[in-house]
């Protein structure tokens, strides 16, 4: 069964600090992996998309890494801001799945001043 | 100017009622989706339509019936609402072109509460 597991479930960090979120998946064969940011009361918004051949991708202060061999990904947030408070969802797209994505449960990040 | 819009944003109704949620996208995408996000925050695909044709239909009670009058619209009708239907429902859209990674753009969600 295709699964995506994220850790930690939640974390609190001080403004200006860095943090790293983890994602492990069992989806195979694998097409691409995405990280979404979901603000409270809103729909998810894409941060990064990586294919199996990419190791890292950045979007401003967000940097995602991918190790397709160990089926792990991470999302690093640099110099956190209050607006980074949100849920971050790891999403994996299997090959030939008709656009059917597998979602992780998300990591809820709270940035405190 | 919202890319994917849903109405209503909030819906509170009694058990047993029938209700509809509407979704529209102005991105020119050819594929639209309905997701359910439960209290544990997992997003689960319910339905997907490509060019008005149903392509994904997960194990969803047949009380849920999607309808796509055109590529830009995908509505969700729910009959005989149950307490367990309470959740946030998200509409999304994407292009099926090979260079797009089928990136999905989500609407703001509809929070359904069944009393």
Short mmCIF file of N, CA and C in Angstrom, two decimals, chain B residues 5-71:
data_model
loop_
_atom_site.label_atom_id
_atom_site.label_comp_id
_atom_site.label_asym_id
_atom_site.label_seq_id
_atom_site.Cartn_x
_atom_site.Cartn_y
_atom_site.Cartn_z
N UNK B 5 -12.03 28.44 -7.30
CA UNK B 5 -12.96 28.96 -6.31
C UNK B 5 -14.01 27.92 -5.97
N UNK B 6 -14.45 27.97 -4.72
CA UNK B 6 -15.47 27.03 -4.25
C UNK B 6 -16.55 27.82 -3.53
N UNK B 7 -17.77 27.33 -3.64
CA UNK B 7 -18.87 27.90 -2.86
C UNK B 7 -19.78 26.79 -2.38
N UNK B 8 -20.28 26.88 -1.15
CA UNK B 8 -19.96 27.94 -0.19
C UNK B 8 -18.64 27.63 0.54
N UNK B 9 -18.17 28.56 1.34
CA UNK B 9 -16.97 28.32 2.14
C UNK B 9 -17.32 27.53 3.41
N UNK B 10 -18.49 27.81 3.93
CA UNK B 10 -18.98 27.08 5.11
C UNK B 10 -20.38 26.56 4.81
N UNK B 11 -20.65 25.36 5.31
CA UNK B 11 -21.96 24.76 5.10
C UNK B 11 -22.33 23.97 6.34
N UNK B 12 -23.38 24.41 7.01
CA UNK B 12 -23.86 23.72 8.20
C UNK B 12 -25.26 23.23 7.90
N UNK B 13 -25.49 21.93 8.12
CA UNK B 13 -26.76 21.36 7.74
C UNK B 13 -27.13 20.19 8.64
N UNK B 14 -28.36 19.79 8.56
CA UNK B 14 -28.84 18.69 9.39
C UNK B 14 -28.61 17.36 8.70
N UNK B 15 -28.45 16.35 9.50
CA UNK B 15 -28.34 14.98 9.00
C UNK B 15 -29.54 14.64 8.14
N UNK B 16 -29.28 13.97 7.03
CA UNK B 16 -30.37 13.57 6.15
C UNK B 16 -30.65 14.52 5.00
N UNK B 17 -30.12 15.73 5.11
CA UNK B 17 -30.34 16.71 4.03
C UNK B 17 -29.47 16.39 2.82
N UNK B 18 -29.82 17.04 1.69
CA UNK B 18 -29.03 16.96 0.47
C UNK B 18 -28.41 18.34 0.23
N UNK B 19 -27.13 18.35 -0.11
CA UNK B 19 -26.45 19.63 -0.36
C UNK B 19 -25.47 19.50 -1.52
N UNK B 20 -25.15 20.67 -2.09
CA UNK B 20 -24.18 20.71 -3.20
C UNK B 20 -23.08 21.71 -2.90
N UNK B 21 -21.89 21.39 -3.38
CA UNK B 21 -20.75 22.31 -3.32
C UNK B 21 -20.30 22.54 -4.76
N UNK B 22 -20.01 23.80 -5.07
CA UNK B 22 -19.64 24.12 -6.45
C UNK B 22 -18.17 24.50 -6.53
N UNK B 23 -17.57 24.19 -7.67
CA UNK B 23 -16.16 24.51 -7.90
C UNK B 23 -15.98 25.01 -9.31
N UNK B 24 -15.19 26.06 -9.43
CA UNK B 24 -14.88 26.62 -10.75
C UNK B 24 -13.40 26.97 -10.81
N UNK B 25 -12.78 26.71 -11.96
CA UNK B 25 -11.38 27.13 -12.15
C UNK B 25 -11.26 27.92 -13.44
N UNK B 26 -10.43 28.98 -13.36
CA UNK B 26 -10.24 29.82 -14.55
C UNK B 26 -8.80 29.73 -15.07
N UNK B 27 -8.17 28.57 -14.80
CA UNK B 27 -6.78 28.37 -15.21
C UNK B 27 -6.66 27.70 -16.58
N UNK B 28 -7.79 27.32 -17.15
CA UNK B 28 -7.75 26.63 -18.43
C UNK B 28 -7.31 25.18 -18.30
N UNK B 29 -7.35 24.62 -17.10
CA UNK B 29 -6.95 23.23 -16.87
C UNK B 29 -8.00 22.27 -17.42
N UNK B 30 -7.53 21.04 -17.69
CA UNK B 30 -8.46 20.05 -18.24
C UNK B 30 -8.87 18.97 -17.23
N UNK B 31 -8.29 19.04 -16.03
CA UNK B 31 -8.58 18.01 -15.03
C UNK B 31 -8.97 18.68 -13.71
N UNK B 32 -10.00 18.15 -13.10
CA UNK B 32 -10.46 18.69 -11.81
C UNK B 32 -10.68 17.56 -10.83
N UNK B 33 -10.58 17.88 -9.53
CA UNK B 33 -10.60 16.88 -8.47
C UNK B 33 -11.46 17.34 -7.30
N UNK B 34 -11.95 16.36 -6.56
CA UNK B 34 -12.51 16.61 -5.25
C UNK B 34 -11.74 15.79 -4.23
N UNK B 35 -11.33 16.48 -3.14
CA UNK B 35 -10.65 15.84 -2.03
C UNK B 35 -11.45 16.06 -0.75
N UNK B 36 -11.28 15.12 0.18
CA UNK B 36 -11.86 15.27 1.52
C UNK B 36 -10.71 15.32 2.52
N UNK B 37 -10.72 16.33 3.39
CA UNK B 37 -9.71 16.42 4.45
C UNK B 37 -10.41 16.21 5.78
N UNK B 38 -10.05 15.12 6.43
CA UNK B 38 -10.72 14.79 7.68
C UNK B 38 -10.08 15.50 8.87
N UNK B 39 -10.54 15.15 10.04
CA UNK B 39 -10.07 15.83 11.25
C UNK B 39 -8.60 15.59 11.51
N UNK B 40 -8.04 14.51 10.96
CA UNK B 40 -6.62 14.23 11.13
C UNK B 40 -5.79 14.91 10.05
N UNK B 41 -6.43 15.67 9.21
CA UNK B 41 -5.77 16.51 8.20
C UNK B 41 -5.26 15.75 6.98
N UNK B 42 -5.59 14.45 6.88
CA UNK B 42 -5.20 13.74 5.67
C UNK B 42 -6.12 14.14 4.53
N UNK B 43 -5.52 14.42 3.39
CA UNK B 43 -6.29 14.71 2.18
C UNK B 43 -6.45 13.42 1.41
N UNK B 44 -7.69 13.11 1.07
CA UNK B 44 -7.95 11.89 0.31
C UNK B 44 -8.73 12.21 -0.95
N UNK B 45 -8.25 11.66 -2.06
CA UNK B 45 -8.93 11.88 -3.32
C UNK B 45 -10.29 11.20 -3.31
N UNK B 46 -11.26 11.89 -3.86
CA UNK B 46 -12.60 11.29 -4.00
C UNK B 46 -12.88 11.02 -5.47
N UNK B 47 -12.78 12.07 -6.26
CA UNK B 47 -13.10 11.97 -7.69
C UNK B 47 -12.13 12.82 -8.50
N UNK B 48 -11.99 12.44 -9.77
CA UNK B 48 -11.24 13.26 -10.71
C UNK B 48 -11.91 13.19 -12.07
N UNK B 49 -11.99 14.33 -12.71
CA UNK B 49 -12.57 14.42 -14.05
C UNK B 49 -11.54 15.01 -15.00
N UNK B 50 -11.42 14.42 -16.17
CA UNK B 50 -10.58 14.96 -17.23
C UNK B 50 -11.46 15.25 -18.43
N UNK B 51 -11.49 16.52 -18.83
CA UNK B 51 -12.35 16.91 -19.95
C UNK B 51 -13.78 16.37 -19.79
N UNK B 52 -14.32 16.58 -18.62
CA UNK B 52 -15.69 16.22 -18.26
C UNK B 52 -15.91 14.71 -18.11
N UNK B 53 -14.82 13.93 -18.22
CA UNK B 53 -14.98 12.48 -18.09
C UNK B 53 -14.40 11.99 -16.77
N UNK B 54 -15.15 11.18 -16.06
CA UNK B 54 -14.71 10.65 -14.78
C UNK B 54 -13.53 9.70 -14.98
N UNK B 55 -12.38 9.99 -14.31
CA UNK B 55 -11.21 9.12 -14.45
C UNK B 55 -10.78 8.50 -13.13
N UNK B 56 -11.11 9.12 -12.02
CA UNK B 56 -10.82 8.53 -10.72
C UNK B 56 -12.11 8.55 -9.91
N UNK B 57 -12.44 7.40 -9.35
CA UNK B 57 -13.61 7.30 -8.50
C UNK B 57 -13.24 6.38 -7.36
N UNK B 58 -12.81 6.98 -6.26
CA UNK B 58 -12.39 6.18 -5.12
C UNK B 58 -13.60 5.55 -4.45
N UNK B 59 -13.30 4.77 -3.43
CA UNK B 59 -14.39 4.10 -2.72
C UNK B 59 -15.14 5.12 -1.89
N UNK B 60 -16.06 5.75 -2.55
CA UNK B 60 -16.85 6.80 -1.92
C UNK B 60 -18.31 6.35 -1.96
N UNK B 61 -19.06 6.55 -0.87
CA UNK B 61 -20.48 6.17 -0.90
C UNK B 61 -21.19 6.78 -2.09
N UNK B 62 -22.13 6.04 -2.66
CA UNK B 62 -22.80 6.59 -3.85
C UNK B 62 -23.76 7.72 -3.50
N UNK B 63 -23.77 8.12 -2.24
CA UNK B 63 -24.50 9.35 -1.87
C UNK B 63 -23.78 10.58 -2.43
N UNK B 64 -22.49 10.39 -2.76
CA UNK B 64 -21.70 11.48 -3.33
C UNK B 64 -21.74 11.37 -4.85
N UNK B 65 -22.19 12.42 -5.52
CA UNK B 65 -22.24 12.36 -6.97
C UNK B 65 -21.63 13.63 -7.55
N UNK B 66 -20.50 13.49 -8.24
CA UNK B 66 -19.89 14.65 -8.89
C UNK B 66 -20.55 14.90 -10.23
N UNK B 67 -20.51 16.17 -10.63
CA UNK B 67 -21.03 16.50 -11.96
C UNK B 67 -20.15 17.57 -12.58
N UNK B 68 -19.74 17.35 -13.82
CA UNK B 68 -18.88 18.30 -14.50
C UNK B 68 -19.59 18.78 -15.76
N UNK B 69 -20.26 19.94 -15.69
CA UNK B 69 -20.97 20.44 -16.87
C UNK B 69 -20.02 20.89 -17.97
N UNK B 70 -18.81 21.31 -17.60
CA UNK B 70 -17.78 21.68 -18.58
C UNK B 70 -16.43 21.58 -17.90
N UNK B 71 -15.36 21.81 -18.67
CA UNK B 71 -14.00 21.61 -18.12
C UNK B 71 -13.69 22.52 -16.96
#
